[in-house]
XYZ file of C-alpha atoms in Angstrom:
123
model
C -11.558 -13.347 -4.327
C -9.727 -10.338 -2.500
C -6.854 -10.341 -0.147
C -6.509 -7.588 2.237
C -3.333 -6.410 4.376
C -3.596 -3.678 6.738
C -0.432 -1.629 7.826
C 0.411 1.686 9.344
C -0.689 0.779 12.978
C 1.758 1.436 15.913
C 2.270 3.234 19.088
C 1.008 7.027 19.412
C 0.500 9.702 21.925
C -2.885 11.321 22.504
C -3.306 13.961 19.864
C -0.956 12.413 17.298
C -1.871 11.158 13.870
C -1.578 7.927 12.132
C -2.455 6.786 8.605
C -3.551 3.143 8.168
C -3.261 1.419 4.781
C -5.452 -1.450 3.388
C -3.883 -2.999 0.377
C -6.019 -5.118 -1.647
C -5.107 -7.682 -4.262
C -7.130 -9.555 -6.789
C -8.358 -9.290 -10.173
C -11.296 -7.007 -9.278
C -10.047 -5.530 -5.964
C -10.926 -1.928 -6.918
C -14.583 -2.808 -7.519
C -15.104 -3.460 -3.907
C -16.485 -1.135 -1.162
C -14.049 -1.047 1.676
C -14.784 -0.585 5.307
C -12.821 -0.260 8.506
C -13.675 -1.658 11.724
C -11.895 -1.838 15.015
C -11.848 -3.943 18.092
C -10.734 -2.686 21.335
C -9.677 -4.951 24.301
C -12.492 -6.719 25.898
C -14.994 -5.308 23.479
C -16.832 -6.187 20.319
C -15.761 -5.111 16.793
C -17.306 -1.798 15.588
C -17.858 0.274 12.562
C -15.325 3.012 11.971
C -15.675 4.109 8.340
C -16.443 2.868 4.761
C -16.053 4.118 1.380
C -17.697 3.139 -2.089
C -15.880 1.535 -4.718
C -15.545 4.600 -6.808
C -14.879 6.621 -3.561
C -17.860 9.010 -4.180
C -19.501 7.999 -0.858
C -18.133 7.912 2.610
C -19.704 6.914 5.908
C -18.327 7.512 9.368
C -19.105 6.262 12.948
C -19.918 9.184 15.499
C -16.594 8.731 17.286
C -14.688 8.867 13.876
C -16.501 12.042 12.419
C -14.190 15.002 12.248
C -11.143 13.192 13.045
C -10.794 10.164 10.583
C -10.743 10.388 6.785
C -11.267 7.400 4.645
C -10.010 7.671 1.127
C -8.797 5.276 -1.801
C -6.260 5.269 -4.447
C -7.512 2.752 -6.911
C -4.206 2.923 -8.941
C -2.508 1.440 -5.930
C -5.498 -0.740 -4.821
C -5.281 0.905 -1.334
C -7.736 2.357 1.022
C -6.398 4.668 3.678
C -7.647 5.931 7.045
C -6.131 9.051 8.074
C -6.519 9.507 11.820
C -5.789 12.756 13.695
C -6.373 13.931 17.206
C -5.836 10.203 18.496
C -7.494 9.538 21.778
C -6.552 6.527 24.167
C -10.013 5.192 23.388
C -8.972 4.729 19.694
C -6.761 1.936 20.886
C -7.822 -1.250 19.115
C -7.014 -3.488 16.479
C -8.132 -1.969 13.155
C -9.382 -4.096 10.426
C -10.370 -3.452 6.907
C -13.038 -5.332 4.937
C -14.325 -5.661 1.535
C -17.725 -6.175 -0.028
C -18.834 -6.377 -3.437
C -21.808 -4.107 -3.137
C -22.112 -0.758 -1.590
C -20.691 0.222 1.577
C -22.420 -0.615 5.011
C -21.682 -0.285 8.655
C -22.829 -3.881 9.089
C -19.742 -5.944 9.466
C -21.455 -9.338 8.791
C -22.206 -8.048 5.228
C -18.452 -7.910 4.436
C -17.072 -10.945 2.558
C -13.274 -10.429 2.957
C -11.314 -9.267 6.054
C -7.659 -8.387 6.626
C -5.720 -9.570 9.542
C -5.784 -6.338 11.238
C -3.089 -3.694 12.515
C -2.711 -2.718 16.093
C -3.120 1.030 17.135
C -2.163 1.999 20.638
C -2.683 5.353 21.966
C -1.034 6.538 25.236
C -2.321 9.347 27.139
């Protein structure tokens, strides 16, 4: 069992940066691949980025490539999503999710989900 808590969201202006955190707790939390997803108002949830449990492999959506960086600090059981050059279209609730196998863009393959953190980017 893994519990996930996101933090770091808030209000930003276009061009700003934010760093989201996903704190994982549980006896084997560091053994999970972590994915970030987001859901904009009126839209379905979409993949943003994912990282393998040892951090060797990372994956990004096309919209995240070049602007977002996913990383993990297993000493702190925390995965980060550094976001730069934010755009109004990045406005969404951001969720982190964990799965006990390799990272994937397919959200239904993640076993555990956090409650989400709101990111709002104004123009």
